[in-house]
Short mmCIF file of C-alpha atoms and ligand atoms in Angstrom, two decimals:
data_model
loop_
_atom_site.label_atom_id
_atom_site.label_comp_id
_atom_site.label_asym_id
_atom_site.label_seq_id
_atom_site.Cartn_x
_atom_site.Cartn_y
_atom_site.Cartn_z
CA UNK A 111 11.33 -42.26 27.72
CA UNK A 112 13.76 -41.55 25.12
CA UNK A 113 17.10 -42.85 25.40
CA UNK A 114 19.22 -40.34 26.27
CA UNK A 115 21.72 -41.85 23.68
CA UNK A 116 19.54 -41.76 20.64
CA UNK A 117 16.65 -40.77 21.06
CA UNK A 118 14.63 -43.58 21.05
CA UNK A 119 11.79 -44.41 22.37
CA UNK A 120 11.18 -47.58 23.36
CA UNK A 121 13.54 -49.12 26.55
CA UNK A 122 13.15 -52.15 28.16
CA UNK A 123 13.28 -52.53 32.07
CA UNK A 124 16.22 -54.90 33.48
CA UNK A 125 16.48 -54.80 36.56
CA UNK A 126 13.71 -52.66 39.34
CA UNK A 127 15.26 -52.23 43.03
CA UNK A 128 13.69 -49.93 45.70
CA UNK A 129 15.34 -47.71 47.69
CA UNK A 130 16.43 -48.03 50.89
CA UNK A 131 14.49 -45.67 52.61
CA UNK A 132 11.94 -46.93 51.07
CA UNK A 133 11.21 -43.60 48.99
CA UNK A 134 12.13 -44.27 45.57
CA UNK A 135 12.25 -47.17 42.85
CA UNK A 136 16.04 -47.01 40.71
CA UNK A 137 15.82 -49.18 37.76
CA UNK A 138 18.14 -50.52 35.12
CA UNK A 139 16.70 -49.91 31.41
CA UNK A 140 17.98 -50.85 28.20
CA UNK A 141 17.20 -49.07 25.08
CA UNK A 142 16.07 -51.24 22.47
CA UNK A 143 17.49 -49.19 19.76
CA UNK A 144 21.07 -48.37 20.38
CA UNK A 145 21.36 -51.57 23.60
CA UNK A 146 22.99 -49.52 25.53
CA UNK A 147 22.19 -49.63 29.38
CA UNK A 148 21.31 -46.57 31.50
CA UNK A 149 18.87 -45.99 35.22
CA UNK A 150 15.91 -43.83 35.63
CA UNK A 151 14.95 -43.21 39.25
CA UNK A 152 11.37 -43.08 40.36
CA UNK A 153 10.29 -40.79 42.65
CA UNK A 154 6.65 -40.07 45.02
CA UNK A 155 5.31 -37.14 43.44
CA UNK A 156 5.65 -34.04 46.53
CA UNK A 157 1.81 -33.11 45.98
CA UNK A 158 1.23 -29.00 47.55
CA UNK A 159 -2.04 -29.13 49.04
CA UNK A 160 -2.42 -24.71 48.68
CA UNK A 161 -4.94 -23.05 50.99
CA UNK A 162 -7.13 -22.50 48.63
CA UNK A 163 -8.13 -26.21 48.68
CA UNK A 164 -5.70 -26.19 44.52
CA UNK A 165 -3.06 -28.38 44.96
CA UNK A 166 0.14 -28.30 42.32
CA UNK A 167 3.65 -29.85 42.29
CA UNK A 168 5.74 -29.42 44.88
CA UNK A 169 9.19 -27.59 42.89
CA UNK A 170 12.30 -26.79 44.74
CA UNK A 171 12.55 -23.21 42.53
CA UNK A 172 9.52 -22.39 44.28
CA UNK A 173 10.79 -23.28 47.88
CA UNK A 174 13.58 -21.16 47.46
CA UNK A 175 11.31 -18.11 45.60
CA UNK A 176 10.28 -16.57 48.61
CA UNK A 177 12.68 -17.86 51.25
CA UNK A 178 15.17 -15.61 47.92
CA UNK A 179 13.47 -12.27 48.45
CA UNK A 180 13.62 -12.37 52.27
CA UNK A 181 17.45 -12.85 51.25
CA UNK A 182 17.64 -9.92 49.79
CA UNK A 183 20.46 -7.76 50.70
CA UNK A 184 22.16 -10.86 53.04
CA UNK A 185 24.93 -12.14 51.84
CA UNK A 186 23.66 -15.91 51.31
CA UNK A 187 24.50 -17.58 47.92
CA UNK A 188 22.64 -19.27 45.37
CA UNK A 189 24.69 -22.67 45.88
CA UNK A 190 23.31 -22.22 49.88
CA UNK A 191 20.21 -21.44 48.36
CA UNK A 192 19.96 -24.12 46.43
CA UNK A 193 21.62 -26.36 48.85
CA UNK A 194 18.44 -25.37 51.87
CA UNK A 195 16.05 -26.39 48.89
CA UNK A 196 17.24 -29.84 48.61
CA UNK A 197 16.87 -29.19 52.99
CA UNK A 198 13.03 -28.35 52.63
CA UNK A 199 12.56 -31.63 50.23
CA UNK A 200 13.83 -33.83 52.13
CA UNK A 201 12.02 -32.45 55.28
CA UNK A 202 9.62 -33.05 53.43
CA UNK A 203 9.31 -36.17 51.78
CA UNK A 204 9.72 -38.34 55.23
CA UNK A 205 6.99 -36.42 56.74
CA UNK A 206 4.93 -38.86 54.93
CA UNK A 207 2.42 -36.50 53.66
CA UNK A 208 0.20 -37.51 50.40
CA UNK A 209 -0.40 -33.84 50.10
CA UNK A 210 1.62 -30.94 52.01
CA UNK A 211 -0.50 -27.99 53.28
CA UNK A 212 1.49 -24.81 51.95
CA UNK A 213 2.40 -23.36 55.74
CA UNK A 214 3.97 -26.49 56.14
CA UNK A 215 6.32 -25.76 53.39
CA UNK A 216 7.18 -22.11 54.77
CA UNK A 217 7.23 -24.02 58.03
CA UNK A 218 10.25 -26.23 57.07
CA UNK A 219 11.96 -23.64 55.25
CA UNK A 220 12.18 -21.81 58.63
CA UNK A 221 14.94 -24.10 60.61
CA UNK A 222 17.86 -24.56 57.70
CA UNK A 223 17.18 -20.48 57.07
CA UNK A 224 17.56 -20.09 61.03
CA UNK A 225 21.05 -21.72 60.04
CA UNK A 226 21.73 -19.38 57.49
CA UNK A 227 21.01 -16.61 58.15
CA UNK A 228 19.07 -15.11 60.28
CA UNK A 229 18.01 -11.92 59.47
CA UNK A 230 17.22 -13.40 56.64
CA UNK A 231 14.58 -15.34 58.96
CA UNK A 232 13.20 -13.11 60.82
CA UNK A 233 11.45 -11.53 57.80
CA UNK A 234 10.40 -15.22 56.45
CA UNK A 235 9.03 -16.22 60.06
CA UNK A 236 7.44 -12.61 60.08
CA UNK A 237 5.60 -13.44 56.72
CA UNK A 238 4.70 -16.98 57.88
CA UNK A 239 3.77 -17.26 61.72
CA UNK A 240 2.14 -14.16 60.56
CA UNK A 241 3.60 -11.60 63.22
CA UNK A 242 1.45 -8.79 63.91
CA UNK A 243 3.74 -6.43 66.04
CA UNK A 244 7.16 -5.25 66.51
CA UNK A 245 6.66 -7.43 69.86
CA UNK A 246 6.22 -10.77 67.87
CA UNK A 247 9.77 -9.90 66.52
CA UNK A 248 11.36 -8.75 69.71
CA UNK A 249 9.49 -12.51 71.02
CA UNK A 250 12.07 -14.20 68.30
CA UNK A 251 15.08 -12.11 68.55
CA UNK A 252 15.35 -12.88 72.45
CA UNK A 253 14.96 -16.65 71.42
CA UNK A 254 17.78 -16.37 68.99
CA UNK A 255 19.16 -15.39 71.15
CA UNK A 256 19.04 -17.50 74.06
CA UNK A 257 20.04 -19.62 71.61
CA UNK A 258 23.39 -18.24 70.72
CA UNK A 259 24.57 -18.06 74.50
CA UNK A 260 23.40 -21.24 75.63
CA UNK A 261 25.59 -22.50 71.69
CA UNK A 262 28.58 -20.53 73.31
CA UNK A 263 28.16 -21.64 76.64
CA UNK A 264 28.37 -25.03 75.70
CA UNK A 265 31.05 -24.01 73.42
CA UNK A 266 32.97 -22.29 76.80
CA UNK A 267 32.82 -25.64 78.68
CA UNK A 268 35.49 -26.46 80.49
CA UNK A 269 36.42 -30.08 81.49
CA UNK A 270 35.86 -29.92 85.53
CA UNK A 271 38.35 -31.17 87.08
CA UNK A 272 38.06 -32.87 90.00
CA UNK A 273 41.68 -33.45 91.46
ZN1 ZN B 280 19.65 -45.84 22.50
#
């Protein structure tokens, strides 16, 4: 790790602290060259287990790339995609997998994508949940409709007078 101020190669660790959620370690370091101080954060490497049995490091970019395709022509911004990537990474980190099956990455995308855009969600779900016919789309749309109705019913509910 180079010093961010002078690029010196040697740094001394002054202090190490485990984050509250136990998922990372923060280290306070001092450059041996210019003596300035800076912090580093050590995170567990999230690994994705592919169907072929090969593993690769999880990257938000890669997770978001598939979503971006599903969002083509939809009113979804790059900022929203970046937030979704963050949500997916957080969900996978708290899931407790040492190696996350690739399928689970797709599944972790479904819930936040449904909140973001229903059309993109249906496109993405049709691939990840292997929709085989129009019936599968109809079933999924029925679920979306029911949920939307439940939401609006809850919003419309008025306090009942007991007088
Ligand atoms: Zn330095």
